[in-house]
Each structure stands twice: as C-alpha cells, then as structure tokens.
mmCIF file of C-alpha atoms in Angstrom:
data_model
loop_
_atom_site.group_PDB
_atom_site.id
_atom_site.type_symbol
_atom_site.label_atom_id
_atom_site.label_comp_id
_atom_site.label_asym_id
_atom_site.label_seq_id
_atom_site.Cartn_x
_atom_site.Cartn_y
_atom_site.Cartn_z
ATOM 1 C CA MET A 413 20.068 -13.900 -4.760
ATOM 2 C CA GLY A 414 18.048 -14.727 -1.559
ATOM 3 C CA THR A 415 15.375 -12.775 0.113
ATOM 4 C CA VAL A 416 15.190 -9.326 1.495
ATOM 5 C CA THR A 417 12.866 -7.630 3.904
ATOM 6 C CA LEU A 418 11.263 -4.469 2.462
ATOM 7 C CA GLY A 419 9.067 -1.767 3.621
ATOM 8 C CA VAL A 420 7.304 1.212 1.790
ATOM 9 C CA SER A 421 6.666 4.320 3.748
ATOM 10 C CA ILE A 422 6.110 8.034 3.600
ATOM 11 C CA ALA A 423 9.024 9.718 5.548
ATOM 12 C CA VAL A 424 8.218 12.363 8.118
ATOM 13 C CA PRO A 425 10.483 15.293 7.031
ATOM 14 C CA GLU A 426 12.729 17.407 9.114
ATOM 15 C CA PRO A 427 12.706 18.930 11.583
ATOM 16 C CA TYR A 428 9.741 16.737 12.660
ATOM 17 C CA GLY A 429 11.284 13.252 11.751
ATOM 18 C CA SER A 430 14.316 13.707 14.052
ATOM 19 C CA LEU A 431 12.394 15.283 16.758
ATOM 20 C CA LEU A 432 10.000 12.348 16.958
ATOM 21 C CA GLN A 433 12.745 9.855 16.571
ATOM 22 C CA GLU A 434 14.513 11.473 19.707
ATOM 23 C CA ARG A 435 11.268 11.497 21.658
ATOM 24 C CA ARG A 436 10.780 7.827 20.821
ATOM 25 C CA ALA A 437 14.335 6.987 22.120
ATOM 26 C CA SER A 438 13.665 9.117 25.264
ATOM 27 C CA PHE A 439 10.665 6.756 26.021
ATOM 28 C CA GLY A 440 12.996 3.789 26.086
ATOM 29 C CA ASP A 441 12.041 2.254 22.725
ATOM 30 C CA PRO A 442 15.309 0.568 21.530
ATOM 31 C CA ALA A 443 14.189 0.500 17.942
ATOM 32 C CA ALA A 444 13.961 4.304 17.705
ATOM 33 C CA PHE A 445 17.128 5.060 15.846
ATOM 34 C CA GLY A 446 16.931 1.975 13.547
ATOM 35 C CA ILE A 447 13.571 3.182 12.126
ATOM 36 C CA PRO A 448 13.271 6.507 10.273
ATOM 37 C CA THR A 449 10.028 8.334 11.388
ATOM 38 C CA HIS A 450 7.385 7.442 8.927
ATOM 39 C CA VAL A 451 3.977 6.509 7.973
ATOM 40 C CA THR A 452 3.789 2.927 6.667
ATOM 41 C CA LEU A 453 2.318 2.092 3.296
ATOM 42 C CA LEU A 454 3.672 -1.543 3.290
ATOM 43 C CA PRO A 455 4.673 -3.201 6.506
ATOM 44 C CA PRO A 456 7.804 -5.533 6.670
ATOM 45 C CA THR A 457 7.531 -7.760 3.642
ATOM 46 C CA GLU A 458 9.807 -10.642 2.645
ATOM 47 C CA ALA A 459 10.541 -10.581 -1.190
ATOM 48 C CA ASP A 460 13.129 -12.304 -3.522
ATOM 49 C CA ALA A 461 16.065 -9.961 -4.179
ATOM 50 C CA ALA A 462 15.625 -10.804 -7.806
ATOM 51 C CA ASP A 463 12.297 -9.029 -7.871
ATOM 52 C CA LEU A 464 13.709 -5.676 -6.912
ATOM 53 C CA PRO A 465 13.674 -4.163 -10.364
ATOM 54 C CA ALA A 466 10.006 -5.249 -10.813
ATOM 55 C CA ILE A 467 9.077 -3.893 -7.520
ATOM 56 C CA GLU A 468 10.710 -0.491 -8.412
ATOM 57 C CA VAL A 469 8.889 -0.289 -11.589
ATOM 58 C CA HIS A 470 5.668 -1.128 -9.862
ATOM 59 C CA LEU A 471 6.113 1.683 -7.213
ATOM 60 C CA GLU A 472 7.294 4.118 -9.938
ATOM 61 C CA THR A 473 4.073 3.556 -11.749
ATOM 62 C CA ILE A 474 1.951 4.266 -8.504
ATOM 63 C CA ALA A 475 4.044 7.420 -7.808
ATOM 64 C CA THR A 476 3.535 8.794 -11.289
ATOM 65 C CA ALA A 477 -0.225 8.450 -11.089
ATOM 66 C CA GLY A 478 -0.296 10.381 -7.767
ATOM 67 C CA ARG A 479 0.149 14.100 -6.904
ATOM 68 C CA PRO A 480 1.538 15.798 -3.835
ATOM 69 C CA PHE A 481 -0.958 16.152 -1.025
ATOM 70 C CA PRO A 482 -1.219 17.927 2.480
ATOM 71 C CA MET A 483 -0.278 15.742 5.507
ATOM 72 C CA ARG A 484 -0.992 16.852 9.167
ATOM 73 C CA LEU A 485 -0.255 15.192 12.353
ATOM 74 C CA SER A 486 -2.027 16.036 15.614
ATOM 75 C CA GLY A 487 -2.282 14.349 19.042
ATOM 76 C CA THR A 488 -1.715 10.764 19.980
ATOM 77 C CA GLY A 489 -3.559 7.527 19.855
ATOM 78 C CA THR A 490 -2.898 3.809 20.645
ATOM 79 C CA PHE A 491 -3.650 0.392 19.479
ATOM 80 C CA ARG A 492 -3.541 -0.982 23.083
ATOM 81 C CA PRO A 493 -4.682 -3.586 24.262
ATOM 82 C CA LEU A 494 -4.716 -5.178 20.734
ATOM 83 C CA SER A 495 -1.121 -4.148 19.993
ATOM 84 C CA PRO A 496 1.474 -2.388 22.255
ATOM 85 C CA VAL A 497 1.821 0.778 20.164
ATOM 86 C CA VAL A 498 1.305 4.534 20.870
ATOM 87 C CA PHE A 499 1.299 6.766 17.788
ATOM 88 C CA VAL A 500 0.848 10.298 16.621
ATOM 89 C CA GLN A 501 -2.325 10.535 14.619
ATOM 90 C CA VAL A 502 -2.551 11.380 10.826
ATOM 91 C CA VAL A 503 -5.442 13.934 10.644
ATOM 92 C CA ALA A 504 -4.975 15.045 7.139
ATOM 93 C CA GLY A 505 -3.708 12.950 4.219
ATOM 94 C CA ALA A 506 -5.165 9.636 5.677
ATOM 95 C CA SER A 507 -7.347 8.928 2.644
ATOM 96 C CA ALA A 508 -4.380 9.539 0.259
ATOM 97 C CA CYS A 509 -2.307 7.252 2.447
ATOM 98 C CA SER A 510 -5.052 4.583 2.245
ATOM 99 C CA TRP A 511 -5.219 4.845 -1.586
ATOM 100 C CA LEU A 512 -1.428 4.544 -1.999
ATOM 101 C CA GLN A 513 -1.009 1.552 0.316
ATOM 102 C CA LYS A 514 -3.872 -0.498 -1.557
ATOM 103 C CA ARG A 515 -2.081 0.053 -4.788
ATOM 104 C CA VAL A 516 1.342 -0.932 -3.429
ATOM 105 C CA ARG A 517 -0.229 -4.310 -2.162
ATOM 106 C CA ASP A 518 -2.512 -4.615 -5.423
ATOM 107 C CA ALA A 519 -3.034 -8.264 -6.755
ATOM 108 C CA SER A 520 -1.570 -7.197 -10.006
ATOM 109 C CA GLY A 521 1.840 -6.132 -8.621
ATOM 110 C CA PRO A 522 4.816 -8.004 -6.923
ATOM 111 C CA LEU A 523 4.054 -6.927 -3.465
ATOM 112 C CA VAL A 524 0.750 -8.653 -2.620
ATOM 113 C CA ARG A 525 0.098 -9.326 0.974
ATOM 114 C CA GLU A 526 -2.634 -9.492 3.480
ATOM 115 C CA LEU A 527 -2.498 -7.188 6.482
ATOM 116 C CA GLN A 528 -2.615 -8.436 10.186
ATOM 117 C CA PHE A 529 -4.853 -5.557 11.058
ATOM 118 C CA PRO A 530 -7.064 -3.098 9.097
ATOM 119 C CA TYR A 531 -5.021 -0.115 7.572
ATOM 120 C CA HIS A 532 -4.613 2.791 9.766
ATOM 121 C CA PRO A 533 -2.115 5.410 8.906
ATOM 122 C CA HIS A 534 -0.087 6.690 11.845
ATOM 123 C CA VAL A 535 3.340 7.513 13.183
ATOM 124 C CA THR A 536 4.514 5.115 15.721
ATOM 125 C CA VAL A 537 6.317 6.815 18.701
ATOM 126 C CA ALA A 538 6.368 3.821 21.160
ATOM 127 C CA HIS A 539 6.228 0.135 20.492
ATOM 128 C CA GLY A 540 6.569 -2.965 22.916
ATOM 129 C CA ILE A 541 7.998 -1.054 25.862
ATOM 130 C CA SER A 542 6.605 -0.811 29.366
ATOM 131 C CA GLU A 543 3.190 0.359 29.922
ATOM 132 C CA GLU A 544 4.255 3.269 32.107
ATOM 133 C CA ALA A 545 6.660 4.446 29.326
ATOM 134 C CA MET A 546 3.720 4.075 26.588
ATOM 135 C CA ASP A 547 1.486 6.009 29.007
ATOM 136 C CA ARG A 548 4.198 8.790 29.137
ATOM 137 C CA ALA A 549 4.466 8.875 25.247
ATOM 138 C CA TYR A 550 0.728 9.186 24.811
ATOM 139 C CA ALA A 551 0.534 12.061 27.309
ATOM 140 C CA GLU A 552 3.624 13.942 26.489
ATOM 141 C CA LEU A 553 2.988 14.137 22.763
ATOM 142 C CA ALA A 554 -0.828 14.783 23.125
ATOM 143 C CA ASP A 555 -0.405 18.383 21.921
ATOM 144 C CA TYR A 556 2.136 17.547 19.124
ATOM 145 C CA GLU A 557 1.272 19.090 15.730
ATOM 146 C CA ALA A 558 3.143 18.972 12.408
ATOM 147 C CA ALA A 559 2.127 19.691 8.827
ATOM 148 C CA TRP A 560 3.893 19.437 5.479
ATOM 149 C CA ASN A 561 3.249 18.751 1.748
ATOM 150 C CA CYS A 562 3.820 15.065 0.857
ATOM 151 C CA GLY A 563 5.659 14.754 -2.468
ATOM 152 C CA SER A 564 6.929 11.225 -2.454
ATOM 153 C CA PHE A 565 7.136 7.834 -0.786
ATOM 154 C CA ALA A 566 10.156 5.571 -0.452
ATOM 155 C CA LEU A 567 11.311 1.978 -0.593
ATOM 156 C CA TYR A 568 13.348 0.597 2.516
ATOM 157 C CA GLU A 569 15.190 -2.483 3.209
ATOM 158 C CA GLN A 570 15.961 -3.751 6.683
ATOM 159 C CA GLY A 571 19.567 -4.952 7.107
ATOM 160 C CA PRO A 572 20.833 -7.705 9.322
ATOM 161 C CA ASP A 573 21.293 -5.207 12.000
ATOM 162 C CA ALA A 574 17.610 -4.596 12.141
ATOM 163 C CA VAL A 575 18.158 -0.980 10.835
ATOM 164 C CA TRP A 576 15.954 0.220 7.922
ATOM 165 C CA ARG A 577 17.771 1.958 5.046
ATOM 166 C CA LYS A 578 16.206 3.787 2.075
ATOM 167 C CA LEU A 579 16.798 2.307 -1.146
ATOM 168 C CA ARG A 580 14.996 4.858 -3.447
ATOM 169 C CA ASP A 581 12.524 7.798 -3.415
ATOM 170 C CA PHE A 582 9.606 7.756 -5.526
ATOM 171 C CA PRO A 583 8.286 11.320 -6.298
ATOM 172 C CA PHE A 584 4.656 11.883 -7.348
ATOM 173 C CA GLY A 585 4.003 12.735 -10.921
ATOM 174 C CA GLY A 586 2.465 16.041 -10.018
ATOM 175 C CA GLY A 587 1.095 18.183 -12.868
ATOM 176 C CA GLY A 588 0.110 17.340 -16.406
ATOM 177 C CA GLY A 589 -2.743 14.784 -16.952
ATOM 178 C CA ALA A 590 -1.779 12.504 -14.090
ATOM 179 C CA PRO A 591 -4.718 11.631 -11.866
ATOM 180 C CA ALA A 592 -4.693 13.071 -8.345
ATOM 181 C CA VAL A 593 -4.364 11.067 -5.243
ATOM 182 C CA PRO A 594 -7.996 11.123 -3.769
ATOM 183 C CA ALA A 595 -8.427 13.509 -0.781
ATOM 184 C CA GLN A 596 -10.407 13.323 2.333
ATOM 185 C CA GLY A 597 -14.137 13.041 1.601
ATOM 186 C CA GLY A 598 -13.266 12.100 -1.999
ATOM 187 C CA TYR A 599 -12.359 15.611 -3.225
ATOM 188 C CA THR A 600 -9.151 15.945 -5.272
ATOM 189 C CA ILE A 601 -6.115 17.276 -3.359
ATOM 190 C CA GLU A 602 -4.231 19.987 -4.801
ATOM 191 C CA ALA A 603 -0.656 20.649 -3.854
ATOM 192 C CA SER A 604 -0.260 22.836 -0.818
ATOM 193 C CA SER A 605 2.139 25.729 -0.874
ATOM 194 C CA SER A 606 1.780 26.729 2.904
ATOM 195 C CA ALA A 607 4.983 26.475 4.994
ATOM 196 C CA PRO A 608 5.382 23.412 7.589
ATOM 197 C CA SER A 609 4.175 24.232 11.035
ATOM 198 C CA LEU A 610 4.904 22.829 14.413
ATOM 199 C CA ARG A 611 3.507 23.346 17.684
ATOM 200 C CA PRO A 612 5.437 21.738 20.537
#
C-alpha cells in the first residue's frame, strides 16, 4: 500500500482560518492555500498506509479522553533566526495543545517520533519567504486577536500536489466521566460558551 505523509492539527475555525490564510498568501507565501490554518499537534510524518486504521483508533482514544477547551490567539512571534517562521501566538490553550501532542506521539502508539525543535504551539503565517515579507507579517498581524472553543482535532494527509487534505475529525469526549484536558497552570478547563471574538 505504500507510505503516506500525515499530520495532526487543530483547525483554526472560520472566519479566522480563511482570513489568516489570505493574509499568509498576501505576504507571498506560496504554501498558503495548500495548508489549512492550524495549530500543529503532529508535524509531517511518514507512515505506512496500512497503519491508518490503527492510527485512527489511537487518535480516537486520545480525543475521547479530552474535553473542549478555550483557545485564544494574540499577537505575533517568530522562530528566526533558528527557523524562518513568523506566527500568531497561542496565548490560551497552549497547555492543552501540549498535552494532546504528547499523547499523539506517545511511545505506545503508532505515531512515535522525535521533534526537531521543542514543541511550541503556534499558527504559522509566513514560512521561508523573504526577510522583508516576514517582517511585514510580523508587524501587520501584531494586533491580531481571535478566540474560540476548541472541540476537536483532525488527521490530515499531504497529497502529491503538496496540498494537505483532512481525512477525519476527532471530537473530544466532553461530558460524563471523561478526564479533562489539563488547563493552563494545571487547572481543569471547562468548555467555554462565550462567542468567538476578533479584533482586526
């Protein structure tokens, strides 16, 4: 069956996802429309296509053990000069993202891998483009704000055309006796009912 290139991420919902994708394209990033706006939980990873059913069971188990949690983006950051990336910062939900990504890559599962850099949840808005364009992305999105209640993550596959396509969503288990995704500072996160907010 061959190999596939997979990724696991939290999608940035509308209208924020499209807005940031369009902004990324406006900075001259050619990958903008091939990558849905997201927070990575598992970077591009090669896997045997035959392992997909086991991978889906693994991710379903993780999602069932989690609960929705608030996510908030605010302002920009960069990994330069270590890596040519400008991003929008995750200022709420980072601990939950870290909790999830550790379990996605857990040694007991089918997606074991080491990371090239320490995990730092973020939303990329410019990658590998000119320094001038990355400076512009950093400055123009410095006041960006978005917030929503994260209720799932998803499995994606990269096609031969380099476009990432969603294979399946994995909603969190929510109520009942399911353990909660740990919150910032170690407190349990309860689902938020507040409406999303956006400050241009």
